[in-house]
Amino acid sequence: MRLSKYFLPVSKEAPSDAAIVSHQLMLRTGMVRQNGAGIYTWLPLGLRVLKKIEQIVREEMNRAGAVEILMPTLQQADLWRESGRYEAYGKEMLRITDRHDRDMLFGPTNEELVTDVFRSYVKSYKQLPLNLYHQQWKFRDEIRPRFGVMRGREFMMKDAYSFDLTAEDARHSYNRMFCAYLNTFSRLGLTAVPMRADTGPIGGELSHEFIILADTGESAVFCDKTLLDMPAPGIDLDFSADLSAEVEKRTQYYAATEEMHDEAAFEALPEDRRVSARGIEVGHIFYFGTKYSEPMNAVVQGPDGQMVPVEMGSYGIGVSRLVGGIIEACHDENGIVWPDGVAPFHVGIINMRAGDEECDAACEQAYQALELAGIDALYDDTEDRAGGKFARMDLIGLPWQIVIGPRGLKNGVVEVKNRKTGEKEELPLADALAKVRPE
Amino acid sequence: MRLSKYFLPVSKEAPSDAAIVSHQLMLRTGMVRQNGAGIYTWLPLGLRVLKKIEQIVREEMNRAGAVEILMPTLQQADLWRESGRYEAYGKEMLRITDRHDRDMLFGPTNEELVTDVFRSYVKSYKQLPLNLYHQQWKFRDEIRPRFGVMRGREFMMKDAYSFDLTAEDARHSYNRMFCAYLNTFSRLGLTAVPMRADTGPIGGELSHEFIILADTGESAVFCDKTLLDMPAPGIDLDFSADLSAEVEKRTQYYAATEEMHDEAAFEALPEDRRVSARGIEVGHIFYFGTKYSEPMNAVVQGPDGQMVPVEMGSYGIGVSRLVGGIIEACHDENGIVWPDGVAPFHVGIINMRAGDEECDAACEQAYQALELAGIDALYDDTEDRAGGKFARMDLIGLPWQIVIGPRGLKNGVVEVKNRKTGEKEELPLADALAKVRPE
């Protein structure tokens, strides 16, 4: 993308009403624009990151055997009356009346709707296991939306729902999502720790939150340091195999959010393994058995001919919130430092003297070569001053920069800068292009 | 995708409440499930088609220089009070009150919101031209939703908005979208005819609808046959060049929807060129000058230092409606016949005897080879009877089928069937794989 044809409204000042660094940086880099309390437009740079996250989440859900669908944003109130949650959900649910005075709502989550889809089609245990997921905008009418996209009202969530015949099968589905989540967050450049969690309004008896550590985290968390050093299971994991060992390998270590914290158990850890920090919730998984299938009559015929309510779980990832979460975990004093997997562009090209024939030609060559290799590049072809170009490129945090100027070209070199390490190197253009190629 | 792990709830009967063929076929093939009047869940097969259309629309918008953003579904009523449309829009607008009693609405279109985004950032003519688009769910509270996704209430629209300094520049932006639309519909496998149209609640003085012909079309249309035979401009069109000749090449011929029809002008055509048919609107473009920028004070500084309201146009494509529109144009008595560009999978593999070692191995080989080549395949590995497998594969309408059975394998061949022509051929597996490769 050529910057002169792009829409990247970067601003110098940190806006006064943004309390945390990710919100400040998202506004300064022109990633989002607020349109109302907790409601945002995703501008081009922000949308690219959001789409990259969506795609990684999609790939890892598919790999774990979940099947993608897309449920609507608006739902009928009657479904929620069946489960008993319509009154229970409270003011966070945005209630709507249509022109025919029917009660509707903007979905804050989809247990009821997906259970209705399921019961319309699935009648036999032979059609199980089934895991349906979607990535769709949700609405929760938070009383005090804040922290930008980290606690918005309209937000993008990935929510998956598993259906099984028995509690044991359901536990296997839970474990599959547990492992898929670890792989997903790892690909996003994050270390997420699964912690025993309260089940809240979703309900159920078994639940884990996936938490990333950041100074600005919304809540206090406590865990064994061993968990921070443990790699994700990896994408070559066999999801049809028994995964309980993979799960227990982690759940054997202490990790809990504030509400579930057991000070005595934590104190029993050797002191150098006790991590007490702030955390951001980026995923939450639940096993809740027949909580929805029973009242909503989502039953299947078992091998013995009996009709039984299906065993369910649900699995959420805060896709839009992750954009803020990643920035909280990945920034420095000059701006964002995107992990490779989610960077809006992989390389920024800076033309130090736009209009100079030699500079223009070298930049053009670099830009075309990267495009041809399928590497996303943002080419700063504007006539802004060099200092402003450097600051802007650092601020938006692409993993690599290639700086092309007349002095270097005279010596046959360009400068390559790694945004994360700050390391700079002068190289011939061909070598620079090889250097920035993703592994 | 292996059918045994997929979710494809195909049904034999046409549902009684579906009045048109696309709606019937979408329900029978398990592409969508209705969740309320004019509100649908997109099941896996339907979602794949929707995503393919979205991606083609995205590529052609980008090629024409538009930049992708994503505006929220919910908007503040106050913005619509600025333009004067809040009261004017009537009952089709879904009005919502949040927990703080603020007036909001589910966006039926986005002229106001995008104008607000624009005016927050763009202050000078040097930042023009600009064309921002998004693909997002909209809501119009139709009094009688019908025809499935063709006239739903919650629907996916691509809407682009152009901003220019002068009326002349705006006309160029309009022409770019005009040509991009022709290319888009052509890639979707459709012949869309641009017709002079009424501007309705969007307003403005210049407008074209893009119409595809189908017996079940919602309105009568009239055009010169020449237009049906004219190819799209093509994706190597230079969008920075003057495109008026490309546009006039088409607008010189008679084409009008019922409301704009001029019987005398139509009768003046030679009889064999008069096409009187039913049409489905799949796109609509508008030039409306300063209708929104003036009341909303979206002004830029011109080269002479004066502040002037920006010249605008808007450009819609009914992305979810197109799924139905394509089926209306592309089906036969056995089911859907997807154009290559939007088919949910490119090839279906039918295992005639699942469980037979040789059949399983050959199918597996075919499936792996296609996946490796990046060709989407749906592998029917179920134990259903052959007749049912054939009928289901025809019904869902993938461009190619590879049928693998024990008799053929004995002779070293498999059967390749082209869904559109019905042509069948027996070939060694390697040749069959080469045959179905997309051009």
XYZ file of C-alpha atoms in Angstrom, chain A residues 5-7 9 32-33 35-37 39-44 47 50-51 54 58 65 67-74 76 91-92 94-100 102 104 106 113 116-117 120-122 130 132 136-137 139 141-143 153-154, chain B residues 5-7 9 32-33 35-37 39-44 47 50-51 54 58 65 67-74 76 91-92 94-100 102 104 106 113 116-117 120-122 130 132 136-137 139 141-143 153-154:
116
model
C -3.273 6.556 -1.399
C -4.001 5.211 2.079
C -5.981 6.651 4.945
C -4.703 9.720 10.177
C -10.012 3.399 15.477
C -12.321 6.364 15.851
C -18.466 7.023 17.449
C -20.187 6.886 20.807
C -19.668 5.418 24.272
C -18.599 2.102 19.944
C -15.823 2.406 17.378
C -15.138 2.635 13.669
C -12.173 0.518 12.672
C -10.006 2.631 10.387
C -7.802 0.929 7.765
C -9.071 -3.208 10.580
C -8.489 -7.137 13.522
C -8.704 -9.243 10.346
C -9.778 -13.182 13.123
C -10.370 -19.155 12.444
C -12.372 -29.548 14.301
C -17.024 -25.657 11.980
C -17.659 -22.008 11.152
C -21.136 -20.523 10.872
C -22.429 -16.967 11.300
C -25.354 -16.145 13.540
C -27.130 -12.799 13.257
C -26.561 -9.905 15.655
C -30.245 -9.631 16.528
C -35.672 -13.058 19.413
C -29.408 -4.106 31.934
C -26.307 -5.196 30.056
C -29.675 -4.253 24.823
C -33.406 -4.830 24.410
C -35.097 -3.748 21.203
C -38.674 -3.602 19.952
C -39.293 -3.862 16.213
C -42.061 -2.173 14.177
C -44.455 -5.025 14.957
C -41.843 -7.939 18.893
C -35.751 -8.598 20.299
C -28.714 -7.450 20.300
C -29.499 -19.199 19.484
C -31.967 -23.569 18.676
C -29.957 -24.123 15.484
C -33.537 -28.001 14.475
C -31.165 -30.373 12.728
C -29.441 -32.816 15.020
C -20.254 -31.140 16.862
C -20.045 -24.724 15.838
C -19.649 -11.788 15.062
C -20.285 -8.387 16.636
C -23.323 -5.819 22.249
C -24.518 -2.280 27.404
C -21.724 -1.694 29.927
C -22.619 1.012 32.392
C -20.069 -2.006 24.125
C -20.073 -3.225 20.511
C -16.833 -33.903 10.043
C -18.850 -31.119 8.414
C -22.247 -29.714 9.203
C -27.990 -30.442 7.000
C -29.117 -20.736 6.034
C -31.558 -21.192 8.875
C -34.143 -17.244 13.184
C -36.943 -14.723 12.882
C -38.671 -12.614 10.246
C -33.132 -12.797 10.081
C -30.881 -15.751 9.270
C -28.027 -17.838 10.568
C -25.501 -18.627 7.849
C -24.667 -22.306 8.116
C -21.262 -23.573 6.928
C -21.148 -18.822 4.890
C -20.958 -15.285 1.437
C -17.231 -15.035 2.243
C -17.190 -10.560 0.159
C -13.107 -6.425 -1.519
C -8.563 2.635 -5.099
C -9.818 1.857 1.219
C -11.485 -0.584 3.605
C -12.700 0.399 7.057
C -15.382 -1.052 9.323
C -18.073 1.079 10.879
C -20.161 -0.235 13.779
C -23.697 -1.558 13.378
C -25.102 0.861 15.962
C -26.101 7.663 17.429
C -40.350 2.923 10.313
C -37.742 1.005 8.315
C -34.761 0.259 13.815
C -34.659 2.758 16.683
C -33.054 1.723 19.956
C -32.706 3.262 23.393
C -29.729 2.277 25.545
C -29.587 1.992 29.347
C -28.823 5.696 29.661
C -29.737 7.686 24.581
C -29.511 5.033 18.896
C -29.128 -0.010 13.877
C -21.496 8.125 10.045
C -18.595 12.249 10.567
C -15.461 10.093 10.277
C -12.866 14.483 11.960
C -9.696 13.947 9.968
C -9.741 15.521 6.526
C -10.801 9.559 -0.825
C -13.856 4.636 2.136
C -21.047 -4.722 7.496
C -24.423 -5.991 8.660
C -30.834 -3.595 9.435
C -37.175 -3.153 9.387
C -39.084 -4.209 6.256
C -42.789 -4.505 6.916
C -34.119 -7.389 7.578
C -30.552 -8.046 8.781
